[in-house]
Short mmCIF file of C-alpha atoms in Angstrom, two decimals:
data_model
loop_
_atom_site.label_atom_id
_atom_site.label_comp_id
_atom_site.label_asym_id
_atom_site.label_seq_id
_atom_site.Cartn_x
_atom_site.Cartn_y
_atom_site.Cartn_z
CA MET A 1 3.14 -116.51 127.07
CA ALA A 2 -0.67 -115.01 128.63
CA ASP A 3 -0.94 -116.07 131.94
CA LEU A 4 -5.21 -116.77 132.75
CA ALA A 5 -6.28 -116.85 136.39
CA PHE A 6 -9.53 -118.82 137.52
CA LEU A 7 -11.49 -117.86 140.67
CA TRP A 8 -13.75 -119.93 141.21
CA HIS A 9 -16.21 -118.48 144.23
CA MET A 10 -18.47 -121.19 145.71
CA HIS A 11 -20.82 -119.46 148.26
CA GLN A 12 -24.13 -120.35 150.17
CA PRO A 13 -25.86 -118.41 152.78
CA ASP A 14 -26.89 -119.91 156.55
CA TYR A 15 -30.16 -121.79 155.69
CA ARG A 16 -30.50 -123.46 159.73
CA HIS A 17 -33.62 -122.50 161.70
CA PRO A 18 -31.36 -120.93 164.23
CA ASP A 19 -33.84 -122.39 166.54
CA SER A 20 -34.51 -125.99 165.12
CA GLY A 21 -31.30 -126.05 162.71
CA GLU A 22 -33.00 -127.94 160.25
CA PHE A 23 -32.77 -126.51 156.90
CA LEU A 24 -35.14 -124.78 155.74
CA LEU A 25 -34.17 -124.70 151.73
CA PRO A 26 -31.37 -127.37 150.75
CA TRP A 27 -29.37 -125.62 148.33
CA VAL A 28 -26.34 -126.45 149.88
CA PHE A 29 -26.79 -129.55 149.37
CA LEU A 30 -28.30 -129.73 145.76
CA HIS A 31 -25.20 -127.17 144.48
CA SER A 32 -23.16 -129.66 146.41
CA ILE A 33 -23.95 -133.07 144.40
CA LYS A 34 -23.91 -131.09 140.38
CA ASP A 35 -21.95 -128.00 141.41
CA TYR A 36 -19.15 -128.31 143.72
CA THR A 37 -18.92 -132.58 142.31
CA ASP A 38 -18.22 -131.35 139.10
CA MET A 39 -15.82 -128.45 139.71
CA ALA A 40 -13.92 -130.47 141.52
CA ALA A 41 -14.46 -134.04 138.05
CA HIS A 42 -13.59 -130.94 135.72
CA LEU A 43 -9.97 -130.22 137.32
CA GLU A 44 -9.30 -134.16 137.88
CA ARG A 45 -9.85 -135.06 134.39
CA HIS A 46 -7.63 -131.81 133.69
CA PRO A 47 -4.72 -132.20 135.59
CA ASN A 48 -2.76 -129.64 133.71
CA VAL A 49 -5.12 -126.56 134.33
CA ARG A 50 -4.57 -124.28 137.24
CA CYS A 51 -6.92 -121.85 139.20
CA THR A 52 -7.91 -120.63 142.85
CA VAL A 53 -11.10 -122.26 143.96
CA ASN A 54 -12.49 -119.99 147.57
CA PHE A 55 -14.40 -121.12 149.44
CA VAL A 56 -17.42 -119.41 152.12
CA PRO A 57 -16.17 -120.74 155.96
CA VAL A 58 -20.24 -120.71 156.28
CA LEU A 59 -20.96 -123.05 153.34
CA LEU A 60 -18.27 -125.56 154.61
CA ASP A 61 -19.83 -125.62 157.39
CA GLN A 62 -22.44 -126.76 156.49
CA ILE A 63 -22.12 -129.55 153.87
CA GLU A 64 -19.84 -130.71 157.44
CA ASP A 65 -23.67 -130.45 158.58
CA TYR A 66 -24.50 -132.81 155.53
CA ALA A 67 -22.62 -134.83 155.44
CA GLU A 68 -22.94 -135.60 159.87
CA GLN A 69 -26.53 -136.30 158.75
CA PHE A 70 -25.55 -138.82 156.01
CA GLU A 71 -23.09 -140.49 158.69
CA GLN A 72 -25.20 -140.38 161.56
CA GLY A 73 -28.81 -141.17 159.91
CA GLN A 74 -30.27 -138.37 161.48
CA TRP A 75 -32.18 -135.43 159.15
CA ARG A 76 -31.85 -132.11 159.09
CA ASP A 77 -33.43 -131.70 155.36
CA PRO A 78 -36.88 -132.37 154.77
CA LEU A 79 -35.85 -133.15 151.09
CA LEU A 80 -33.33 -136.08 152.93
CA ARG A 81 -36.08 -137.09 155.66
CA ILE A 82 -38.73 -137.35 152.85
CA ALA A 83 -36.60 -139.21 150.37
CA ASP A 84 -36.14 -142.04 153.36
CA ALA A 85 -39.35 -142.72 154.44
CA ALA A 86 -39.83 -146.37 154.62
CA ASP A 87 -43.63 -145.75 153.83
CA PRO A 88 -44.56 -142.87 151.82
CA GLU A 89 -48.02 -142.75 152.50
CA GLN A 90 -47.16 -141.87 156.18
CA LEU A 91 -45.88 -138.73 155.29
CA GLY A 92 -47.08 -135.50 157.14
CA GLN A 93 -49.08 -132.48 155.64
CA ALA A 94 -46.08 -130.10 155.88
CA ASP A 95 -43.29 -132.15 154.30
CA ARG A 96 -45.86 -132.99 151.58
CA ASP A 97 -46.66 -129.50 151.50
CA TRP A 98 -42.90 -128.78 151.50
CA LEU A 99 -41.61 -130.55 148.91
CA LEU A 100 -45.23 -130.22 146.71
CA ASP A 101 -43.71 -125.75 147.51
CA MET A 102 -40.16 -126.91 146.68
CA ALA A 103 -39.70 -129.83 143.93
CA PHE A 104 -39.55 -127.99 141.06
CA ARG A 105 -37.30 -125.40 142.07
CA CYS A 106 -34.91 -125.36 138.74
CA HIS A 107 -34.34 -124.05 135.44
CA ALA A 108 -37.22 -126.29 133.52
CA PRO A 109 -35.44 -125.93 130.42
CA THR A 110 -32.27 -128.06 131.42
CA MET A 111 -33.12 -129.27 134.24
CA LEU A 112 -36.43 -130.27 133.73
CA GLU A 113 -37.78 -131.21 130.32
CA PRO A 114 -35.79 -133.24 129.63
CA PHE A 115 -36.65 -136.03 131.99
CA ALA A 116 -40.48 -137.08 130.54
CA PRO A 117 -40.89 -139.03 134.35
CA TYR A 118 -40.14 -135.64 135.45
CA ARG A 119 -42.72 -133.42 133.70
CA ARG A 120 -44.94 -136.25 134.06
CA LEU A 121 -44.95 -135.20 138.02
CA ARG A 122 -44.72 -131.60 137.40
CA ASP A 123 -47.90 -131.99 134.44
CA LEU A 124 -50.16 -134.58 136.95
CA LEU A 125 -49.35 -131.72 139.91
CA ASP A 126 -51.01 -128.77 137.13
CA PHE A 127 -54.01 -131.02 136.54
CA VAL A 128 -54.77 -131.72 140.10
CA ARG A 129 -54.23 -127.86 141.55
CA ALA A 130 -56.36 -126.66 138.55
CA HIS A 131 -59.36 -128.66 139.19
CA ASP A 132 -61.17 -129.74 143.04
CA GLY A 133 -59.45 -127.33 145.73
CA ASN A 134 -59.40 -131.16 147.34
CA GLY A 135 -57.82 -132.59 144.42
CA LEU A 136 -54.34 -132.72 146.28
CA ASN A 137 -55.11 -134.97 148.95
CA TYR A 138 -55.49 -137.22 146.02
CA LEU A 139 -51.72 -137.83 145.41
CA SER A 140 -49.90 -140.78 146.37
CA GLY A 141 -47.48 -141.42 148.86
CA ALA A 142 -45.62 -143.13 145.48
CA TYR A 143 -46.07 -139.37 143.49
CA PHE A 144 -44.48 -137.75 146.93
CA ALA A 145 -41.58 -140.88 146.40
CA ASP A 146 -41.11 -139.94 142.83
CA LEU A 147 -41.19 -136.86 143.38
CA ALA A 148 -38.20 -136.46 145.72
CA THR A 149 -35.86 -139.07 143.98
CA TRP A 150 -36.39 -137.15 140.77
CA TYR A 151 -36.07 -134.09 142.25
CA LEU A 152 -32.61 -135.38 144.02
CA LEU A 153 -31.44 -137.36 140.29
CA ALA A 154 -32.58 -133.14 137.76
CA TRP A 155 -30.06 -132.21 140.83
CA CYS A 156 -27.07 -134.84 140.03
CA GLY A 157 -24.30 -133.50 138.47
CA GLU A 158 -22.67 -134.66 135.31
CA SER A 159 -19.62 -136.50 136.86
CA LEU A 160 -22.22 -138.65 139.22
CA ARG A 161 -24.42 -139.42 136.39
CA ARG A 162 -21.06 -140.42 134.20
CA SER A 163 -19.11 -142.08 136.90
CA GLY A 164 -22.30 -143.77 139.45
CA THR A 165 -24.77 -146.87 138.69
CA VAL A 166 -26.89 -146.44 141.33
CA ILE A 167 -27.86 -142.78 139.49
CA PRO A 168 -28.47 -143.52 136.28
CA LYS A 169 -30.19 -146.92 136.82
CA LEU A 170 -32.61 -144.84 138.94
CA MET A 171 -32.85 -142.06 135.16
CA ALA A 172 -33.40 -145.10 132.57
CA LYS A 173 -36.20 -146.92 135.65
CA GLY A 174 -37.99 -143.63 135.43
CA SER A 175 -41.04 -144.14 138.06
CA ALA A 176 -42.14 -146.91 140.54
CA PHE A 177 -39.23 -145.63 142.90
CA THR A 178 -38.94 -148.58 146.13
CA PHE A 179 -37.57 -147.80 148.89
CA GLU A 180 -34.58 -149.45 148.18
CA ASP A 181 -34.18 -147.43 145.26
CA ARG A 182 -33.98 -144.03 147.07
CA GLN A 183 -32.40 -145.72 150.34
CA ALA A 184 -29.22 -146.30 147.35
CA LEU A 185 -29.57 -143.20 145.39
CA LEU A 186 -28.51 -141.29 148.95
CA ALA A 187 -25.77 -143.86 149.87
CA GLU A 188 -24.45 -142.75 146.35
CA LEU A 189 -24.87 -138.66 147.67
CA GLY A 190 -24.36 -139.25 150.65
CA GLN A 191 -20.43 -140.04 149.87
CA ALA A 192 -20.35 -137.89 147.69
CA ILE A 193 -20.68 -134.34 149.82
CA SER A 194 -18.64 -136.22 152.22
CA ASN A 195 -16.38 -136.25 149.78
CA ILE A 196 -16.25 -132.18 148.60
CA ILE A 197 -13.82 -131.26 151.30
CA PRO A 198 -11.35 -133.90 151.07
CA ARG A 199 -11.01 -133.35 147.13
CA TYR A 200 -10.68 -130.11 147.24
CA ARG A 201 -7.99 -130.68 149.48
CA THR A 202 -6.16 -132.81 146.97
CA LEU A 203 -6.32 -130.49 144.30
CA ALA A 204 -4.78 -128.05 146.74
CA GLU A 205 -2.29 -130.65 147.98
CA ARG A 206 -1.02 -131.64 144.54
CA GLY A 207 -0.78 -128.13 143.51
CA GLN A 208 -3.28 -127.67 140.72
CA VAL A 209 -5.51 -125.88 142.60
CA GLU A 210 -5.36 -122.60 144.85
CA LEU A 211 -7.89 -122.57 147.65
CA SER A 212 -9.09 -119.42 149.19
CA CYS A 213 -11.14 -118.04 151.63
CA THR A 214 -13.92 -114.98 152.27
CA PRO A 215 -14.87 -113.54 155.28
CA GLY A 216 -16.23 -115.54 158.47
CA THR A 217 -20.01 -115.46 156.97
CA HIS A 218 -19.78 -113.28 153.78
CA PRO A 219 -20.73 -109.57 155.31
CA LEU A 220 -20.48 -106.72 153.29
CA ALA A 221 -17.42 -105.87 155.17
CA PRO A 222 -16.92 -102.30 153.66
CA LEU A 223 -20.82 -101.16 154.75
CA MET A 224 -20.14 -102.65 158.21
CA ILE A 225 -16.95 -101.03 158.92
CA ASP A 226 -18.92 -96.85 157.54
CA PHE A 227 -22.02 -96.49 155.72
CA ASN A 228 -21.26 -93.79 153.74
CA SER A 229 -18.00 -95.76 151.66
CA ALA A 230 -21.55 -96.19 149.88
CA ARG A 231 -21.73 -93.04 148.56
CA GLU A 232 -17.85 -93.41 147.19
CA ALA A 233 -18.99 -94.25 143.49
CA LEU A 234 -22.68 -93.45 144.64
CA PRO A 235 -23.21 -90.00 145.81
CA ASP A 236 -26.48 -89.97 146.24
CA CYS A 237 -27.20 -93.15 147.79
CA PRO A 238 -29.93 -92.93 150.76
CA LEU A 239 -28.06 -94.91 154.22
CA PRO A 240 -29.80 -96.07 156.83
CA ALA A 241 -30.96 -93.61 160.22
CA ALA A 242 -28.70 -94.81 161.88
CA PRO A 243 -25.15 -93.36 161.72
CA GLU A 244 -22.74 -96.73 161.17
CA TYR A 245 -23.20 -100.34 162.47
CA PRO A 246 -21.82 -101.04 166.14
CA GLY A 247 -18.07 -102.09 166.46
CA GLY A 248 -17.68 -102.75 162.74
CA ARG A 249 -14.06 -102.96 162.38
CA SER A 250 -14.08 -105.21 165.45
CA ARG A 251 -16.46 -107.32 163.43
CA VAL A 252 -14.50 -107.63 160.30
CA GLU A 253 -11.62 -108.50 162.15
CA ALA A 254 -13.47 -111.38 163.76
CA HIS A 255 -15.49 -112.26 160.57
CA LEU A 256 -10.98 -112.28 158.98
CA LEU A 257 -9.92 -114.04 161.73
CA ALA A 258 -12.60 -116.71 161.24
CA ALA A 259 -11.54 -117.38 157.77
CA LYS A 260 -8.27 -118.11 157.78
CA GLU A 261 -9.26 -120.49 161.46
CA SER A 262 -11.44 -122.61 159.26
CA HIS A 263 -9.27 -122.76 156.73
CA SER A 264 -6.36 -124.05 158.48
CA ARG A 265 -8.41 -126.60 159.59
CA ARG A 266 -9.70 -127.94 156.83
CA PHE A 267 -6.92 -127.58 154.01
CA LYS A 268 -4.46 -128.09 156.27
CA GLN A 269 -2.76 -124.65 155.44
CA ALA A 270 -2.85 -120.34 155.43
CA PRO A 271 -5.09 -118.87 153.23
CA ALA A 272 -2.56 -116.69 150.73
CA GLY A 273 -5.94 -114.76 149.62
CA LEU A 274 -8.77 -113.74 150.00
CA TRP A 275 -11.68 -113.04 147.49
CA PRO A 276 -13.46 -110.28 149.76
CA ALA A 277 -17.60 -111.04 150.09
CA GLU A 278 -19.33 -109.77 146.68
CA GLY A 279 -15.59 -108.46 145.71
CA ALA A 280 -16.69 -105.45 147.46
CA LEU A 281 -13.71 -103.38 148.51
CA SER A 282 -12.98 -100.27 150.56
CA MET A 283 -10.08 -98.54 152.04
CA PRO A 284 -10.29 -99.14 155.75
CA PHE A 285 -11.47 -102.98 155.02
CA LEU A 286 -8.22 -103.24 152.82
CA LYS A 287 -6.42 -101.75 155.69
CA GLN A 288 -7.29 -104.95 157.58
CA VAL A 289 -6.74 -107.22 154.90
CA ALA A 290 -3.46 -105.82 154.54
CA GLU A 291 -2.75 -106.15 158.12
CA ALA A 292 -4.46 -109.88 158.56
CA GLY A 293 -1.16 -111.03 156.16
CA PHE A 294 -3.12 -111.99 152.61
CA GLY A 295 -0.68 -112.06 149.20
CA TRP A 296 -3.57 -110.73 147.81
CA THR A 297 -7.12 -109.53 147.12
CA ALA A 298 -9.59 -108.99 144.18
CA SER A 299 -12.45 -107.03 142.83
CA SER A 300 -14.03 -106.11 139.98
CA GLN A 301 -13.13 -104.10 136.36
CA GLY A 302 -16.53 -101.83 137.71
CA VAL A 303 -13.94 -100.71 140.65
CA LEU A 304 -11.23 -100.02 139.16
CA ARG A 305 -13.14 -97.94 136.64
CA HIS A 306 -14.18 -95.53 139.74
CA SER A 307 -10.96 -95.78 141.17
CA VAL A 308 -8.70 -94.97 138.06
CA GLY A 309 -10.55 -94.24 135.21
CA ASP A 310 -11.90 -96.19 132.01
CA SER A 311 -8.14 -96.31 130.77
CA ALA A 312 -7.02 -98.96 133.92
CA ARG A 313 -6.20 -102.02 132.46
CA THR A 314 -7.44 -105.76 134.49
CA SER A 315 -3.96 -106.62 132.33
CA VAL A 316 -2.04 -106.09 135.13
CA ALA A 317 -1.85 -106.86 138.71
CA TRP A 318 -2.06 -103.13 141.21
CA GLN A 319 -0.20 -102.53 144.43
CA ALA A 320 -2.29 -100.89 147.16
CA PRO A 321 -2.51 -97.47 147.47
CA GLU A 322 0.77 -96.19 149.63
CA GLU A 323 -1.01 -95.82 152.45
CA ILE A 324 -1.87 -99.21 152.80
CA PRO A 325 0.78 -101.27 155.10
CA GLY A 326 2.28 -104.64 153.96
CA ASP A 327 2.92 -105.65 150.41
CA ILE A 328 -0.81 -106.84 149.28
CA THR A 329 -1.62 -107.45 145.68
CA LEU A 330 -4.66 -106.17 144.32
CA PHE A 331 -6.49 -107.86 141.32
CA PHE A 332 -9.61 -106.83 138.99
CA ARG A 333 -11.53 -109.42 137.36
CA ASN A 334 -12.10 -108.89 133.35
CA GLU A 335 -15.77 -108.20 133.52
CA HIS A 336 -16.20 -109.24 129.64
CA LEU A 337 -14.82 -112.37 129.91
CA SER A 338 -16.54 -113.43 133.30
CA ASP A 339 -20.02 -112.28 131.88
CA LEU A 340 -19.48 -114.45 129.23
CA ILE A 341 -19.02 -117.37 130.65
CA GLY A 342 -21.57 -116.49 133.35
CA PHE A 343 -24.82 -115.05 130.94
CA GLU A 344 -23.63 -115.68 127.68
CA TYR A 345 -22.03 -118.82 127.35
CA ALA A 346 -25.07 -120.59 128.31
CA LYS A 347 -27.22 -120.50 124.94
CA TRP A 348 -24.49 -121.85 122.81
CA HIS A 349 -23.28 -125.29 122.18
CA GLY A 350 -20.46 -126.11 124.49
CA ARG A 351 -17.48 -126.29 121.73
CA ASP A 352 -18.58 -123.12 120.16
CA ALA A 353 -18.44 -121.78 122.95
CA ALA A 354 -15.09 -122.99 124.28
CA GLN A 355 -14.31 -121.53 120.49
CA HIS A 356 -15.57 -118.67 120.80
CA PHE A 357 -13.38 -118.25 124.56
CA MET A 358 -9.72 -119.07 123.04
CA THR A 359 -10.87 -116.52 120.33
CA GLU A 360 -10.73 -113.62 122.93
CA LEU A 361 -8.08 -114.92 124.74
CA LYS A 362 -5.87 -115.24 121.85
CA ALA A 363 -6.76 -111.25 121.07
CA LEU A 364 -5.31 -110.24 124.88
CA HIS A 365 -2.84 -112.43 123.79
CA LEU A 366 -1.76 -110.73 121.11
CA GLN A 367 -1.95 -107.25 122.52
CA ASP A 368 0.69 -108.88 124.76
CA ASP A 369 2.15 -111.54 125.41
CA ARG A 370 2.79 -110.83 129.12
CA ASN A 371 -0.64 -110.06 130.09
CA LEU A 372 -2.69 -111.47 132.60
CA ILE A 373 -6.29 -112.33 132.16
CA PRO A 374 -8.22 -112.58 135.55
CA VAL A 375 -11.90 -114.35 135.06
CA PHE A 376 -13.89 -114.29 138.76
CA LEU A 377 -17.48 -116.00 138.95
CA ASP A 378 -19.13 -117.80 140.98
CA GLY A 379 -18.31 -121.41 141.03
CA GLU A 380 -22.48 -122.97 141.03
CA ASN A 381 -25.40 -120.58 139.77
CA ALA A 382 -24.19 -120.42 136.14
CA TRP A 383 -24.24 -123.98 135.29
CA GLU A 384 -28.41 -125.19 135.50
CA TYR A 385 -28.60 -122.93 133.05
CA TYR A 386 -26.19 -125.02 130.93
CA PRO A 387 -26.79 -128.06 129.16
CA TYR A 388 -25.36 -131.08 130.92
CA ASN A 389 -23.98 -128.60 133.85
CA GLY A 390 -21.65 -127.46 131.70
CA TRP A 391 -20.11 -130.18 130.98
CA TYR A 392 -19.38 -129.79 127.60
CA PHE A 393 -18.21 -126.65 127.74
CA PHE A 394 -15.99 -127.35 130.50
CA SER A 395 -13.90 -130.62 128.88
CA ASP A 396 -13.63 -128.25 125.05
CA LEU A 397 -12.03 -125.59 126.50
CA TYR A 398 -10.32 -127.45 129.58
CA ASP A 399 -9.41 -129.26 126.77
CA ALA A 400 -8.50 -126.33 124.63
CA LEU A 401 -6.52 -124.61 127.08
CA SER A 402 -4.52 -127.81 128.15
CA LYS A 403 -3.07 -128.00 124.90
CA ASN A 404 -2.08 -123.94 123.66
CA PRO A 405 1.16 -123.37 124.69
CA GLY A 406 0.16 -119.37 124.06
CA ILE A 407 -1.77 -119.17 127.37
CA ARG A 408 -0.46 -120.68 130.85
CA THR A 409 -2.86 -121.44 133.97
CA VAL A 410 -2.16 -119.71 136.74
CA THR A 411 -3.30 -119.46 140.77
CA LEU A 412 -4.36 -116.44 142.23
CA SER A 413 -1.16 -117.03 144.26
CA GLU A 414 1.65 -117.87 140.98
CA ALA A 415 0.56 -114.59 139.49
CA ALA A 416 1.00 -112.22 142.42
CA ALA A 417 4.53 -113.97 141.85
CA SER A 418 5.43 -113.10 137.82
CA GLN A 419 3.31 -110.09 137.82
CA HIS A 420 5.29 -108.37 141.07
CA ASP A 421 7.68 -106.50 139.37
CA ARG A 422 5.31 -105.20 136.67
CA ARG A 423 2.73 -103.69 138.97
CA ALA A 424 1.45 -100.58 139.07
CA ARG A 425 0.80 -98.23 142.69
CA LEU A 426 -2.84 -97.83 142.86
CA PRO A 427 -3.66 -94.39 143.46
CA ARG A 428 -7.03 -94.46 145.55
CA LEU A 429 -9.21 -96.75 145.84
CA THR A 430 -13.34 -96.47 145.77
CA ALA A 431 -15.51 -98.59 147.19
CA GLY A 432 -17.43 -101.13 145.60
CA SER A 433 -18.46 -103.99 144.54
CA TRP A 434 -19.15 -107.12 141.03
CA VAL A 435 -22.24 -105.77 140.50
CA PHE A 436 -22.22 -102.82 139.10
CA GLY A 437 -19.36 -101.80 140.77
CA THR A 438 -20.92 -99.52 144.10
CA LEU A 439 -22.67 -100.90 147.19
CA SER A 440 -26.13 -100.64 145.92
CA THR A 441 -27.42 -104.44 145.83
CA TRP A 442 -26.94 -104.35 149.85
CA ILE A 443 -27.81 -100.72 150.71
CA GLY A 444 -29.79 -97.41 149.32
CA ASN A 445 -33.11 -99.68 149.27
CA PRO A 446 -35.61 -98.90 152.43
CA ASP A 447 -36.24 -102.63 152.80
CA LYS A 448 -32.35 -102.73 152.76
CA ASN A 449 -32.14 -100.11 154.63
CA ARG A 450 -34.92 -100.92 157.20
CA ALA A 451 -32.77 -104.73 158.37
CA TRP A 452 -29.22 -102.33 158.95
CA GLU A 453 -31.23 -100.64 161.54
CA MET A 454 -32.46 -103.29 162.35
CA LEU A 455 -29.85 -105.07 162.95
CA CYS A 456 -27.69 -101.62 164.89
CA ASP A 457 -30.16 -102.56 167.23
CA ILE A 458 -29.53 -105.36 167.90
CA LYS A 459 -25.62 -105.27 167.59
CA GLN A 460 -26.22 -102.34 170.63
CA CYS A 461 -27.92 -104.76 172.89
CA ALA A 462 -25.25 -107.58 172.70
CA ASP A 463 -22.32 -105.14 173.03
CA ARG A 464 -23.70 -103.83 176.24
CA ALA A 465 -24.52 -107.94 177.09
CA LEU A 466 -21.25 -108.96 175.90
CA ASP A 467 -18.80 -105.96 178.14
CA SER A 468 -21.04 -108.11 181.12
CA GLU A 469 -18.81 -110.72 183.54
CA ARG A 470 -21.94 -112.72 184.07
CA MET A 471 -22.02 -114.09 181.07
CA SER A 472 -21.36 -117.54 180.75
CA ASP A 473 -18.08 -118.29 178.08
CA GLU A 474 -20.82 -120.97 176.66
CA THR A 475 -23.33 -117.57 176.08
CA ARG A 476 -20.89 -115.22 174.44
CA HIS A 477 -19.60 -117.97 172.15
CA ASP A 478 -23.61 -118.18 171.08
CA VAL A 479 -24.25 -115.16 171.20
CA LEU A 480 -21.33 -114.17 168.43
CA ARG A 481 -22.29 -116.69 166.17
CA ARG A 482 -25.54 -116.25 166.02
CA LEU A 483 -24.35 -111.72 165.58
CA ALA A 484 -21.79 -113.06 162.50
CA ILE A 485 -25.16 -115.24 160.88
CA CYS A 486 -27.24 -112.05 160.81
CA GLU A 487 -24.38 -109.80 159.37
CA SER A 488 -24.33 -112.16 156.05
CA SER A 489 -24.69 -110.02 153.35
CA ASP A 490 -27.19 -112.26 151.53
CA TRP A 491 -30.43 -110.86 153.34
CA PHE A 492 -29.77 -107.43 152.02
CA TRP A 493 -29.07 -108.42 148.88
CA TRP A 494 -32.72 -110.35 148.33
CA LEU A 495 -34.86 -107.90 149.88
CA GLY A 496 -36.09 -105.54 147.53
CA ASP A 497 -38.90 -104.84 145.32
CA TYR A 498 -36.71 -106.57 142.10
CA ASN A 499 -36.32 -110.07 142.99
CA SER A 500 -38.79 -112.72 143.42
CA PRO A 501 -41.64 -112.29 146.04
CA GLN A 502 -40.69 -115.85 146.89
CA SER A 503 -37.36 -115.43 147.34
CA VAL A 504 -37.25 -112.09 149.24
CA ALA A 505 -40.31 -113.96 151.98
CA CYS A 506 -38.23 -116.42 152.47
CA PHE A 507 -34.81 -114.34 153.08
CA ASP A 508 -36.76 -111.82 154.96
CA MET A 509 -37.99 -114.91 157.33
CA LEU A 510 -34.35 -116.02 157.85
CA PHE A 511 -33.50 -113.07 158.81
CA ARG A 512 -35.44 -111.47 161.21
CA GLU A 513 -35.84 -115.60 162.70
CA ASN A 514 -31.37 -114.93 163.85
CA LEU A 515 -32.84 -111.70 165.14
CA LYS A 516 -35.27 -113.04 166.80
CA ALA A 517 -32.43 -115.98 168.50
CA LEU A 518 -30.15 -113.27 169.66
CA TYR A 519 -32.67 -111.51 171.16
CA ARG A 520 -33.34 -114.42 173.07
CA LEU A 521 -29.84 -115.49 173.74
CA LEU A 522 -29.72 -111.88 175.27
CA ASN A 523 -32.76 -112.34 177.35
CA LEU A 524 -34.63 -109.17 176.24
CA PRO A 525 -37.98 -109.56 174.67
CA LEU A 526 -38.20 -109.44 171.00
CA ALA A 527 -39.05 -106.22 169.28
CA ALA A 528 -42.74 -106.68 167.41
CA SER A 529 -41.36 -105.49 164.09
CA LEU A 530 -39.61 -108.95 163.97
CA ASP A 531 -42.82 -110.73 163.43
CA HIS A 532 -43.41 -108.43 160.42
CA PRO A 533 -42.35 -108.89 156.68
CA ILE A 534 -39.38 -106.18 156.50
CA SER A 535 -39.96 -106.49 152.67
CA THR A 536 -42.38 -104.35 150.63
CA GLY A 537 -42.92 -106.54 147.51
CA GLY A 538 -41.31 -107.96 145.09
CA GLY A 539 -40.51 -108.43 141.21
CA ALA A 540 -41.41 -110.97 139.15
CA PRO A 541 -41.43 -114.22 140.04
CA GLU A 542 -38.11 -116.60 139.13
CA SER A 543 -38.81 -119.95 136.88
CA GLY A 544 -35.67 -121.08 138.59
CA GLY A 545 -35.52 -122.23 142.38
CA THR A 546 -32.14 -119.85 143.10
CA MET A 547 -31.81 -116.40 141.73
CA ARG A 548 -29.31 -116.38 138.73
CA ARG A 549 -26.99 -113.70 140.87
CA ALA A 550 -24.85 -110.94 138.91
CA THR A 551 -21.70 -112.57 139.37
#
């Protein structure tokens, strides 16, 4: 019997403005009502399917922030504030502009085109924009009320559409949504987001799901420890002018501790395994993960190839190199199968995709009935490209897996136990990630390197201030929290000339706003460079709201 180990990775960076706490982008909320709810529902409907679900603490922080907003009725997200407006005619110009900029950011073929009333709102806006420059002033409050409602409806997951009453009723109504309609929708969505963490905790408590974690705010740990790790897989990679990130090892340790604390507090048990941010590992980071007490960690097939060679197999678990303490197990994702789900099957009929996946599994099973099949990918970003948010694909796939006696779905801790005596010893680990097996997505580009240099500058300032006995405990806590957010890998991911200008500009601004907030906490004058974008340009705009990430 072959073991299939799914790992679904859930992550969004901190979208809150560091001063106001207002959400500048609504992606945490929208992925919550679409993907985190649906992924839980698929598992609840198929209790015989086991898997690992990975949550990053900075995402959980924001999910809890939204739950608090619904509980208190005090909105820190413009989308929710607009949807809850009693008189949309009184919406301020800033809210109107924000909604017009945001409300069609989705994958149009699956999330906009199927809904005629939503299409009409888009076509009306296009018509107005194509004519008189003042034409936007003719858009009524009713237009904005319907637009906010449809944006929420378009992002609702299939499980909410199929199990609820308010959402299908409003989708059938189509337009002229009243204040009462919008309040009923918000009530249902608020209940959904408040239930996300409890639902996954319940799945874990009954043993169907293993919950794993990622260091604090999703830092690119190998680079924080040593910029030169980028050259292990890419020898000619340009590096920042700064020789290193100051105190990187201690910062990585802090992120690991934050992950364990967050996990234990929210899920009532310590995490056994850790998925590193972007699947990025290096020898020094692996040593810290092992010393932190984790039983397993994982990366991708590209890292395994760079470490061992093209013949290395992902179908067995690996034992860490001899110099790594303890007995930690490493897994490396099957890139072919993972990328079929992440990039290819969205173009297929759900049943055909599920049957093809099962055929691929059968081929691996026939090679060795003890094979481990590790399939790791984002649990959120791919599904908007699937019709019905992947509902039929998951229904058919999970049904087939439940009925197939030759394939057993397992958690990664179960896989570590069953594979323990079969593990091969990894002779060495070449630093890399699940993107091309290198670290080039976060370093090497002039804009990315400049961002690292800016972060190094403020880290040196923070170190000097933190050493001072005059700093209060409250300020120390705030400084470390803001520093952790500045260390997120996402800021470096988006910088570069190959991403959409719209996304680059937003992440560039958010990174610099967090740096500014940290300077203010340290009572230091702001560098003039913080008022100017880091990015020197961007690529072609995306048609959807969030970049379809590489994994």
